[in-house]
Amino acid sequence: MEHSTLRRGLTARHIRFMALGSAIGTGLFYGSAAAIQRAGPSVLLAYLIAGAAIYLMMRALGEMAVRNSVAGSFGHYASRYLGRYWGFLTGWTYAFSMLMVCLADVTAFGIYMGLWFPDTPRWIWVLGIVFVIAGLNLCSVRVFGQLEFWLSLLKVVAIVAMILAGLGVLVAGVRLGGGAKQRASPTSGPMAASSPMGSAAWWPPSPSSSSPSAASR
């Protein structure tokens, strides 16, 4: 009788890029667009504050994982240090949040494809990407890790390309629809480049200062 043993199918390269790809979600491409449009570059401050809070939380979780290594998820630490009720609540809250994230991701995919192919119903794109994701998860571990690596690398390349494109718009100006090229003003407008922290363009105007009644007073 042959005894089969488990073998490690993921390398460190796969695991690193899977973590990086998970951090770069659909919200960074779709959800951030509305935030940047409304708040301008000051949205970076919100990202810095949220990133600092997440970093401290992950450091604390890493210390608990090193001190008490378990096969379960972080819900185990909530059960051990806070009680079984909080462990149960933590685990199912995380499961619910992951379900909502998956639904938001496939919905965003349908919205993007609807912009390029407006005649095709969006539910077809949503159903198609659900089958694609299910097929990827049914692959072997090594194939899944390799696919995740290349898809995560594609996200990184897209972000770098958008950053370079934004710098190009800031430095070279904005090309309008008619073909004319208008240079971005260095002291005014949403892309002000001089003294960003002291420029009024860095922060969105307050409702009180932009209303006609406030201006008349």
JSON list of C-alpha atoms in Angstrom, two decimals:
[
{"chain": "A", "resi": 1, "resn": "MET", "atom": "CA", "xyz": [0.00, 0.00, 0.00]},
{"chain": "A", "resi": 2, "resn": "GLU", "atom": "CA", "xyz": [1.48, 3.31, -1.09]},
{"chain": "A", "resi": 3, "resn": "HIS", "atom": "CA", "xyz": [1.40, 6.26, 1.25]},
{"chain": "A", "resi": 4, "resn": "SER", "atom": "CA", "xyz": [1.14, 9.63, -0.44]},
{"chain": "A", "resi": 5, "resn": "THR", "atom": "CA", "xyz": [2.72, 12.59, 1.29]},
{"chain": "A", "resi": 6, "resn": "LEU", "atom": "CA", "xyz": [2.02, 16.26, 0.97]},
{"chain": "A", "resi": 7, "resn": "ARG", "atom": "CA", "xyz": [4.57, 18.40, -0.81]},
{"chain": "A", "resi": 8, "resn": "ARG", "atom": "CA", "xyz": [4.97, 22.14, -0.83]},
{"chain": "A", "resi": 9, "resn": "GLY", "atom": "CA", "xyz": [3.75, 23.53, -4.15]},
{"chain": "A", "resi": 10, "resn": "LEU", "atom": "CA", "xyz": [4.15, 27.27, -3.51]},
{"chain": "A", "resi": 11, "resn": "THR", "atom": "CA", "xyz": [7.50, 29.02, -3.46]},
{"chain": "A", "resi": 12, "resn": "ALA", "atom": "CA", "xyz": [8.38, 32.20, -1.58]},
{"chain": "A", "resi": 13, "resn": "ARG", "atom": "CA", "xyz": [7.97, 34.12, -4.84]},
{"chain": "A", "resi": 14, "resn": "HIS", "atom": "CA", "xyz": [4.39, 32.89, -5.19]},
{"chain": "A", "resi": 15, "resn": "ILE", "atom": "CA", "xyz": [3.48, 33.70, -1.60]},
{"chain": "A", "resi": 16, "resn": "ARG", "atom": "CA", "xyz": [4.95, 37.22, -1.72]},
{"chain": "A", "resi": 17, "resn": "PHE", "atom": "CA", "xyz": [3.14, 38.15, -4.89]},
{"chain": "A", "resi": 18, "resn": "MET", "atom": "CA", "xyz": [-0.10, 36.56, -3.71]},
{"chain": "A", "resi": 19, "resn": "ALA", "atom": "CA", "xyz": [0.04, 38.79, -0.62]},
{"chain": "A", "resi": 20, "resn": "LEU", "atom": "CA", "xyz": [0.92, 41.82, -2.75]},
{"chain": "A", "resi": 21, "resn": "GLY", "atom": "CA", "xyz": [-1.86, 41.08, -5.22]},
{"chain": "A", "resi": 22, "resn": "SER", "atom": "CA", "xyz": [-4.37, 40.68, -2.40]},
{"chain": "A", "resi": 23, "resn": "ALA", "atom": "CA", "xyz": [-3.40, 44.10, -1.04]},
{"chain": "A", "resi": 24, "resn": "ILE", "atom": "CA", "xyz": [-3.88, 45.67, -4.49]},
{"chain": "A", "resi": 25, "resn": "GLY", "atom": "CA", "xyz": [-7.59, 45.13, -4.81]},
{"chain": "A", "resi": 26, "resn": "THR", "atom": "CA", "xyz": [-10.24, 46.34, -7.21]},
{"chain": "A", "resi": 27, "resn": "GLY", "atom": "CA", "xyz": [-11.05, 49.24, -4.91]},
{"chain": "A", "resi": 28, "resn": "LEU", "atom": "CA", "xyz": [-7.64, 50.75, -5.59]},
{"chain": "A", "resi": 29, "resn": "PHE", "atom": "CA", "xyz": [-8.51, 51.04, -9.28]},
{"chain": "A", "resi": 30, "resn": "TYR", "atom": "CA", "xyz": [-12.25, 51.67, -9.14]},
{"chain": "A", "resi": 31, "resn": "GLY", "atom": "CA", "xyz": [-13.07, 53.01, -5.67]},
{"chain": "A", "resi": 32, "resn": "SER", "atom": "CA", "xyz": [-10.09, 55.37, -5.44]},
{"chain": "A", "resi": 33, "resn": "ALA", "atom": "CA", "xyz": [-11.09, 57.14, -8.64]},
{"chain": "A", "resi": 34, "resn": "ALA", "atom": "CA", "xyz": [-14.12, 58.80, -7.04]},
{"chain": "A", "resi": 35, "resn": "ALA", "atom": "CA", "xyz": [-12.14, 59.64, -3.88]},
{"chain": "A", "resi": 36, "resn": "ILE", "atom": "CA", "xyz": [-9.33, 61.28, -5.84]},
{"chain": "A", "resi": 37, "resn": "GLN", "atom": "CA", "xyz": [-11.83, 63.12, -8.02]},
{"chain": "A", "resi": 38, "resn": "ARG", "atom": "CA", "xyz": [-13.57, 64.60, -4.98]},
{"chain": "A", "resi": 39, "resn": "ALA", "atom": "CA", "xyz": [-10.66, 65.12, -2.57]},
{"chain": "A", "resi": 40, "resn": "GLY", "atom": "CA", "xyz": [-7.72, 65.57, -4.92]},
{"chain": "A", "resi": 41, "resn": "PRO", "atom": "CA", "xyz": [-4.20, 64.72, -3.76]},
{"chain": "A", "resi": 42, "resn": "SER", "atom": "CA", "xyz": [-5.26, 65.18, -0.12]},
{"chain": "A", "resi": 43, "resn": "VAL", "atom": "CA", "xyz": [-6.67, 61.64, -0.30]},
{"chain": "A", "resi": 44, "resn": "LEU", "atom": "CA", "xyz": [-3.06, 60.52, 0.22]},
{"chain": "A", "resi": 45, "resn": "LEU", "atom": "CA", "xyz": [-3.36, 61.68, 3.84]},
{"chain": "A", "resi": 46, "resn": "ALA", "atom": "CA", "xyz": [-6.29, 59.31, 4.39]},
{"chain": "A", "resi": 47, "resn": "TYR", "atom": "CA", "xyz": [-4.31, 56.46, 2.84]},
{"chain": "A", "resi": 48, "resn": "LEU", "atom": "CA", "xyz": [-1.32, 57.23, 5.07]},
{"chain": "A", "resi": 49, "resn": "ILE", "atom": "CA", "xyz": [-3.43, 57.23, 8.24]},
{"chain": "A", "resi": 50, "resn": "ALA", "atom": "CA", "xyz": [-5.23, 54.01, 7.30]},
{"chain": "A", "resi": 51, "resn": "GLY", "atom": "CA", "xyz": [-1.96, 52.39, 6.23]},
{"chain": "A", "resi": 52, "resn": "ALA", "atom": "CA", "xyz": [-0.28, 53.27, 9.53]},
{"chain": "A", "resi": 53, "resn": "ALA", "atom": "CA", "xyz": [-3.17, 51.75, 11.50]},
{"chain": "A", "resi": 54, "resn": "ILE", "atom": "CA", "xyz": [-3.09, 48.56, 9.40]},
{"chain": "A", "resi": 55, "resn": "TYR", "atom": "CA", "xyz": [0.69, 48.33, 9.77]},
{"chain": "A", "resi": 56, "resn": "LEU", "atom": "CA", "xyz": [0.48, 48.48, 13.57]},
{"chain": "A", "resi": 57, "resn": "MET", "atom": "CA", "xyz": [-2.29, 45.88, 13.60]},
{"chain": "A", "resi": 58, "resn": "MET", "atom": "CA", "xyz": [-0.32, 43.52, 11.34]},
{"chain": "A", "resi": 59, "resn": "ARG", "atom": "CA", "xyz": [2.79, 43.93, 13.48]},
{"chain": "A", "resi": 60, "resn": "ALA", "atom": "CA", "xyz": [0.79, 42.97, 16.57]},
{"chain": "A", "resi": 61, "resn": "LEU", "atom": "CA", "xyz": [-0.73, 40.00, 14.73]},
{"chain": "A", "resi": 62, "resn": "GLY", "atom": "CA", "xyz": [2.73, 38.92, 13.61]},
{"chain": "A", "resi": 63, "resn": "GLU", "atom": "CA", "xyz": [4.03, 39.00, 17.18]},
{"chain": "A", "resi": 64, "resn": "MET", "atom": "CA", "xyz": [1.12, 36.83, 18.34]},
{"chain": "A", "resi": 65, "resn": "ALA", "atom": "CA", "xyz": [1.74, 34.41, 15.47]},
{"chain": "A", "resi": 66, "resn": "VAL", "atom": "CA", "xyz": [5.42, 34.08, 16.42]},
{"chain": "A", "resi": 67, "resn": "ARG", "atom": "CA", "xyz": [4.60, 33.69, 20.11]},
{"chain": "A", "resi": 68, "resn": "ASN", "atom": "CA", "xyz": [1.78, 31.20, 19.59]},
{"chain": "A", "resi": 69, "resn": "SER", "atom": "CA", "xyz": [1.88, 29.49, 16.19]},
{"chain": "A", "resi": 70, "resn": "VAL", "atom": "CA", "xyz": [-1.39, 27.73, 15.38]},
{"chain": "A", "resi": 71, "resn": "ALA", "atom": "CA", "xyz": [-2.89, 26.12, 12.30]},
{"chain": "A", "resi": 72, "resn": "GLY", "atom": "CA", "xyz": [-6.03, 28.27, 12.48]},
{"chain": "A", "resi": 73, "resn": "SER", "atom": "CA", "xyz": [-6.65, 31.86, 11.48]},
{"chain": "A", "resi": 74, "resn": "PHE", "atom": "CA", "xyz": [-6.44, 35.01, 13.58]},
{"chain": "A", "resi": 75, "resn": "GLY", "atom": "CA", "xyz": [-9.84, 34.17, 15.05]},
{"chain": "A", "resi": 76, "resn": "HIS", "atom": "CA", "xyz": [-7.97, 31.72, 17.29]},
{"chain": "A", "resi": 77, "resn": "TYR", "atom": "CA", "xyz": [-6.16, 34.60, 19.00]},
{"chain": "A", "resi": 78, "resn": "ALA", "atom": "CA", "xyz": [-9.45, 36.39, 19.64]},
{"chain": "A", "resi": 79, "resn": "SER", "atom": "CA", "xyz": [-10.82, 33.20, 21.21]},
{"chain": "A", "resi": 80, "resn": "ARG", "atom": "CA", "xyz": [-7.76, 32.72, 23.38]},
{"chain": "A", "resi": 81, "resn": "TYR", "atom": "CA", "xyz": [-7.27, 36.26, 24.65]},
{"chain": "A", "resi": 82, "resn": "LEU", "atom": "CA", "xyz": [-10.83, 37.66, 24.54]},
{"chain": "A", "resi": 83, "resn": "GLY", "atom": "CA", "xyz": [-13.12, 34.66, 24.74]},
{"chain": "A", "resi": 84, "resn": "ARG", "atom": "CA", "xyz": [-14.95, 32.20, 22.50]},
{"chain": "A", "resi": 85, "resn": "TYR", "atom": "CA", "xyz": [-17.68, 34.70, 21.70]},
{"chain": "A", "resi": 86, "resn": "TRP", "atom": "CA", "xyz": [-15.21, 37.19, 20.24]},
{"chain": "A", "resi": 87, "resn": "GLY", "atom": "CA", "xyz": [-13.42, 34.43, 18.35]},
{"chain": "A", "resi": 88, "resn": "PHE", "atom": "CA", "xyz": [-16.71, 33.31, 16.80]},
{"chain": "A", "resi": 89, "resn": "LEU", "atom": "CA", "xyz": [-17.60, 36.91, 15.96]},
{"chain": "A", "resi": 90, "resn": "THR", "atom": "CA", "xyz": [-14.16, 37.63, 14.47]},
{"chain": "A", "resi": 91, "resn": "GLY", "atom": "CA", "xyz": [-14.18, 34.56, 12.25]},
{"chain": "A", "resi": 92, "resn": "TRP", "atom": "CA", "xyz": [-17.65, 35.05, 10.82]},
{"chain": "A", "resi": 93, "resn": "THR", "atom": "CA", "xyz": [-17.18, 38.80, 10.41]},
{"chain": "A", "resi": 94, "resn": "TYR", "atom": "CA", "xyz": [-14.07, 38.12, 8.34]},
{"chain": "A", "resi": 95, "resn": "ALA", "atom": "CA", "xyz": [-15.96, 35.52, 6.28]},
{"chain": "A", "resi": 96, "resn": "PHE", "atom": "CA", "xyz": [-18.77, 38.01, 5.65]},
{"chain": "A", "resi": 97, "resn": "SER", "atom": "CA", "xyz": [-16.32, 40.75, 4.66]},
{"chain": "A", "resi": 98, "resn": "MET", "atom": "CA", "xyz": [-14.57, 38.41, 2.21]},
{"chain": "A", "resi": 99, "resn": "LEU", "atom": "CA", "xyz": [-17.94, 37.53, 0.67]},
{"chain": "A", "resi": 100, "resn": "MET", "atom": "CA", "xyz": [-18.74, 41.21, 0.21]},
{"chain": "A", "resi": 101, "resn": "VAL", "atom": "CA", "xyz": [-15.29, 41.85, -1.28]},
{"chain": "A", "resi": 102, "resn": "CYS", "atom": "CA", "xyz": [-15.77, 39.04, -3.81]},
{"chain": "A", "resi": 103, "resn": "LEU", "atom": "CA", "xyz": [-19.17, 40.41, -4.82]},
{"chain": "A", "resi": 104, "resn": "ALA", "atom": "CA", "xyz": [-17.73, 43.91, -5.16]},
{"chain": "A", "resi": 105, "resn": "ASP", "atom": "CA", "xyz": [-14.83, 42.64, -7.28]},
{"chain": "A", "resi": 106, "resn": "VAL", "atom": "CA", "xyz": [-16.98, 40.78, -9.79]},
{"chain": "A", "resi": 107, "resn": "THR", "atom": "CA", "xyz": [-19.41, 43.72, -9.93]},
{"chain": "A", "resi": 108, "resn": "ALA", "atom": "CA", "xyz": [-16.56, 46.12, -10.68]},
{"chain": "A", "resi": 109, "resn": "PHE", "atom": "CA", "xyz": [-15.38, 43.77, -13.43]},
{"chain": "A", "resi": 110, "resn": "GLY", "atom": "CA", "xyz": [-18.83, 43.95, -15.01]},
{"chain": "A", "resi": 111, "resn": "ILE", "atom": "CA", "xyz": [-18.80, 47.75, -14.79]},
{"chain": "A", "resi": 112, "resn": "TYR", "atom": "CA", "xyz": [-15.40, 47.99, -16.47]},
{"chain": "A", "resi": 113, "resn": "MET", "atom": "CA", "xyz": [-16.34, 45.61, -19.26]},
{"chain": "A", "resi": 114, "resn": "GLY", "atom": "CA", "xyz": [-19.64, 47.45, -19.68]},
{"chain": "A", "resi": 115, "resn": "LEU", "atom": "CA", "xyz": [-17.72, 50.62, -20.51]},
{"chain": "A", "resi": 116, "resn": "TRP", "atom": "CA", "xyz": [-15.84, 48.89, -23.33]},
{"chain": "A", "resi": 117, "resn": "PHE", "atom": "CA", "xyz": [-18.68, 46.67, -24.51]},
{"chain": "A", "resi": 118, "resn": "PRO", "atom": "CA", "xyz": [-21.89, 48.58, -23.71]},
{"chain": "A", "resi": 119, "resn": "ASP", "atom": "CA", "xyz": [-24.10, 46.32, -25.83]},
{"chain": "A", "resi": 120, "resn": "THR", "atom": "CA", "xyz": [-23.28, 43.22, -23.78]},
{"chain": "A", "resi": 121, "resn": "PRO", "atom": "CA", "xyz": [-25.30, 42.74, -20.56]},
{"chain": "A", "resi": 122, "resn": "ARG", "atom": "CA", "xyz": [-23.11, 43.11, -17.50]},
{"chain": "A", "resi": 123, "resn": "TRP", "atom": "CA", "xyz": [-24.40, 39.95, -15.85]},
{"chain": "A", "resi": 124, "resn": "ILE", "atom": "CA", "xyz": [-22.71, 37.95, -18.60]},
{"chain": "A", "resi": 125, "resn": "TRP", "atom": "CA", "xyz": [-19.32, 39.40, -17.65]},
{"chain": "A", "resi": 126, "resn": "VAL", "atom": "CA", "xyz": [-20.01, 38.83, -13.96]},
{"chain": "A", "resi": 127, "resn": "LEU", "atom": "CA", "xyz": [-21.04, 35.21, -14.52]},
{"chain": "A", "resi": 128, "resn": "GLY", "atom": "CA", "xyz": [-18.07, 34.64, -16.82]},
{"chain": "A", "resi": 129, "resn": "ILE", "atom": "CA", "xyz": [-15.49, 35.94, -14.34]},
{"chain": "A", "resi": 130, "resn": "VAL", "atom": "CA", "xyz": [-17.07, 33.82, -11.58]},
{"chain": "A", "resi": 131, "resn": "PHE", "atom": "CA", "xyz": [-16.51, 30.70, -13.68]},
{"chain": "A", "resi": 132, "resn": "VAL", "atom": "CA", "xyz": [-12.95, 31.80, -14.49]},
{"chain": "A", "resi": 133, "resn": "ILE", "atom": "CA", "xyz": [-12.11, 32.34, -10.80]},
{"chain": "A", "resi": 134, "resn": "ALA", "atom": "CA", "xyz": [-13.68, 29.00, -9.90]},
{"chain": "A", "resi": 135, "resn": "GLY", "atom": "CA", "xyz": [-11.61, 27.31, -12.59]},
{"chain": "A", "resi": 136, "resn": "LEU", "atom": "CA", "xyz": [-8.40, 28.90, -11.30]},
{"chain": "A", "resi": 137, "resn": "ASN", "atom": "CA", "xyz": [-9.11, 27.65, -7.79]},
{"chain": "A", "resi": 138, "resn": "LEU", "atom": "CA", "xyz": [-9.62, 24.11, -9.10]},
{"chain": "A", "resi": 139, "resn": "CYS", "atom": "CA", "xyz": [-6.13, 24.01, -10.62]},
{"chain": "A", "resi": 140, "resn": "SER", "atom": "CA", "xyz": [-3.19, 22.39, -8.90]},
{"chain": "A", "resi": 141, "resn": "VAL", "atom": "CA", "xyz": [-1.36, 24.34, -6.22]},
{"chain": "A", "resi": 142, "resn": "ARG", "atom": "CA", "xyz": [1.68, 25.09, -8.38]},
{"chain": "A", "resi": 143, "resn": "VAL", "atom": "CA", "xyz": [-0.42, 26.20, -11.35]},
{"chain": "A", "resi": 144, "resn": "PHE", "atom": "CA", "xyz": [-2.58, 28.36, -9.09]},
{"chain": "A", "resi": 145, "resn": "GLY", "atom": "CA", "xyz": [0.49, 29.98, -7.56]},
{"chain": "A", "resi": 146, "resn": "GLN", "atom": "CA", "xyz": [2.00, 30.67, -10.97]},
{"chain": "A", "resi": 147, "resn": "LEU", "atom": "CA", "xyz": [-1.21, 32.25, -12.23]},
{"chain": "A", "resi": 148, "resn": "GLU", "atom": "CA", "xyz": [-1.49, 34.38, -9.10]},
{"chain": "A", "resi": 149, "resn": "PHE", "atom": "CA", "xyz": [2.11, 35.49, -9.57]},
{"chain": "A", "resi": 150, "resn": "TRP", "atom": "CA", "xyz": [1.54, 36.75, -13.11]},
{"chain": "A", "resi": 151, "resn": "LEU", "atom": "CA", "xyz": [-1.80, 38.35, -12.32]},
{"chain": "A", "resi": 152, "resn": "SER", "atom": "CA", "xyz": [-0.29, 40.15, -9.31]},
{"chain": "A", "resi": 153, "resn": "LEU", "atom": "CA", "xyz": [2.63, 41.27, -11.45]},
{"chain": "A", "resi": 154, "resn": "LEU", "atom": "CA", "xyz": [0.11, 42.68, -13.92]},
{"chain": "A", "resi": 155, "resn": "LYS", "atom": "CA", "xyz": [-1.43, 44.75, -11.11]},
{"chain": "A", "resi": 156, "resn": "VAL", "atom": "CA", "xyz": [1.97, 46.12, -10.12]},
{"chain": "A", "resi": 157, "resn": "VAL", "atom": "CA", "xyz": [2.79, 47.04, -13.72]},
{"chain": "A", "resi": 158, "resn": "ALA", "atom": "CA", "xyz": [-0.59, 48.77, -14.09]},
{"chain": "A", "resi": 159, "resn": "ILE", "atom": "CA", "xyz": [-0.03, 50.85, -10.95]},
{"chain": "A", "resi": 160, "resn": "VAL", "atom": "CA", "xyz": [3.48, 51.86, -12.03]},
{"chain": "A", "resi": 161, "resn": "ALA", "atom": "CA", "xyz": [2.14, 52.80, -15.47]},
{"chain": "A", "resi": 162, "resn": "MET", "atom": "CA", "xyz": [-0.60, 54.96, -13.93]},
{"chain": "A", "resi": 163, "resn": "ILE", "atom": "CA", "xyz": [1.91, 56.69, -11.66]},
{"chain": "A", "resi": 164, "resn": "LEU", "atom": "CA", "xyz": [4.17, 57.45, -14.61]},
{"chain": "A", "resi": 165, "resn": "ALA", "atom": "CA", "xyz": [1.19, 58.65, -16.65]},
{"chain": "A", "resi": 166, "resn": "GLY", "atom": "CA", "xyz": [0.13, 60.94, -13.80]},
{"chain": "A", "resi": 167, "resn": "LEU", "atom": "CA", "xyz": [3.62, 62.39, -13.56]},
{"chain": "A", "resi": 168, "resn": "GLY", "atom": "CA", "xyz": [3.59, 62.90, -17.32]},
{"chain": "A", "resi": 169, "resn": "VAL", "atom": "CA", "xyz": [0.29, 64.76, -17.12]},
{"chain": "A", "resi": 170, "resn": "LEU", "atom": "CA", "xyz": [1.61, 66.88, -14.25]},
{"chain": "A", "resi": 171, "resn": "VAL", "atom": "CA", "xyz": [4.87, 67.78, -16.00]},
{"chain": "A", "resi": 172, "resn": "ALA", "atom": "CA", "xyz": [3.92, 67.89, -19.68]},
{"chain": "A", "resi": 173, "resn": "GLY", "atom": "CA", "xyz": [0.38, 69.19, -19.37]},
{"chain": "A", "resi": 174, "resn": "VAL", "atom": "CA", "xyz": [-3.05, 67.92, -20.27]},
{"chain": "A", "resi": 175, "resn": "ARG", "atom": "CA", "xyz": [-4.11, 66.95, -23.79]},
{"chain": "A", "resi": 176, "resn": "LEU", "atom": "CA", "xyz": [-7.67, 68.06, -24.42]},
{"chain": "A", "resi": 177, "resn": "GLY", "atom": "CA", "xyz": [-10.23, 66.29, -26.58]},
{"chain": "A", "resi": 178, "resn": "GLY", "atom": "CA", "xyz": [-9.77, 68.63, -29.52]},
{"chain": "A", "resi": 179, "resn": "GLY", "atom": "CA", "xyz": [-6.07, 67.89, -29.72]},
{"chain": "A", "resi": 180, "resn": "ALA", "atom": "CA", "xyz": [-4.92, 71.16, -28.18]},
{"chain": "A", "resi": 181, "resn": "LYS", "atom": "CA", "xyz": [-2.42, 70.88, -25.39]},
{"chain": "A", "resi": 182, "resn": "GLN", "atom": "CA", "xyz": [-2.91, 72.90, -22.24]},
{"chain": "A", "resi": 183, "resn": "ARG", "atom": "CA", "xyz": [-0.15, 73.14, -19.69]},
{"chain": "A", "resi": 184, "resn": "ALA", "atom": "CA", "xyz": [-1.10, 72.45, -16.12]},
{"chain": "A", "resi": 185, "resn": "SER", "atom": "CA", "xyz": [-0.88, 75.56, -14.01]},
{"chain": "A", "resi": 186, "resn": "PRO", "atom": "CA", "xyz": [1.85, 75.23, -11.36]},
{"chain": "A", "resi": 187, "resn": "THR", "atom": "CA", "xyz": [-0.04, 77.32, -8.83]},
{"chain": "A", "resi": 188, "resn": "SER", "atom": "CA", "xyz": [-3.71, 76.59, -9.31]},
{"chain": "A", "resi": 189, "resn": "GLY", "atom": "CA", "xyz": [-6.08, 73.84, -10.31]},
{"chain": "A", "resi": 190, "resn": "PRO", "atom": "CA", "xyz": [-6.38, 70.26, -9.11]},
{"chain": "A", "resi": 191, "resn": "MET", "atom": "CA", "xyz": [-2.83, 69.40, -10.19]},
{"chain": "A", "resi": 192, "resn": "ALA", "atom": "CA", "xyz": [-0.95, 72.24, -8.52]},
{"chain": "A", "resi": 193, "resn": "ALA", "atom": "CA", "xyz": [2.74, 71.36, -8.28]},
{"chain": "A", "resi": 194, "resn": "SER", "atom": "CA", "xyz": [4.25, 74.19, -6.24]},
{"chain": "A", "resi": 195, "resn": "SER", "atom": "CA", "xyz": [4.23, 73.84, -2.43]},
{"chain": "A", "resi": 196, "resn": "PRO", "atom": "CA", "xyz": [1.51, 71.18, -2.39]},
{"chain": "A", "resi": 197, "resn": "MET", "atom": "CA", "xyz": [0.98, 71.24, 1.37]},
{"chain": "A", "resi": 198, "resn": "GLY", "atom": "CA", "xyz": [0.51, 75.01, 1.32]},
{"chain": "A", "resi": 199, "resn": "SER", "atom": "CA", "xyz": [-1.47, 75.20, -1.90]},
{"chain": "A", "resi": 200, "resn": "ALA", "atom": "CA", "xyz": [-5.22, 75.55, -1.82]},
{"chain": "A", "resi": 201, "resn": "ALA", "atom": "CA", "xyz": [-5.41, 72.98, -4.61]},
{"chain": "A", "resi": 202, "resn": "TRP", "atom": "CA", "xyz": [-4.04, 70.31, -2.28]},
{"chain": "A", "resi": 203, "resn": "TRP", "atom": "CA", "xyz": [-7.13, 70.42, -0.08]},
{"chain": "A", "resi": 204, "resn": "PRO", "atom": "CA", "xyz": [-10.70, 70.36, -1.42]},
{"chain": "A", "resi": 205, "resn": "PRO", "atom": "CA", "xyz": [-12.66, 73.59, -0.85]},
{"chain": "A", "resi": 206, "resn": "SER", "atom": "CA", "xyz": [-14.98, 73.53, 2.14]},
{"chain": "A", "resi": 207, "resn": "PRO", "atom": "CA", "xyz": [-18.72, 73.83, 1.44]},
{"chain": "A", "resi": 208, "resn": "SER", "atom": "CA", "xyz": [-18.99, 76.97, 3.55]},
{"chain": "A", "resi": 209, "resn": "SER", "atom": "CA", "xyz": [-16.24, 78.81, 1.67]},
{"chain": "A", "resi": 210, "resn": "SER", "atom": "CA", "xyz": [-17.52, 77.84, -1.78]},
{"chain": "A", "resi": 211, "resn": "SER", "atom": "CA", "xyz": [-21.20, 78.69, -1.23]},
{"chain": "A", "resi": 212, "resn": "PRO", "atom": "CA", "xyz": [-22.53, 82.07, -2.49]},
{"chain": "A", "resi": 213, "resn": "SER", "atom": "CA", "xyz": [-23.85, 82.97, 0.96]},
{"chain": "A", "resi": 214, "resn": "ALA", "atom": "CA", "xyz": [-20.43, 82.51, 2.52]},
{"chain": "A", "resi": 215, "resn": "ALA", "atom": "CA", "xyz": [-18.84, 84.62, -0.20]},
{"chain": "A", "resi": 216, "resn": "SER", "atom": "CA", "xyz": [-21.34, 87.43, 0.33]},
{"chain": "A", "resi": 217, "resn": "ARG", "atom": "CA", "xyz": [-20.64, 87.49, 4.04]}
]
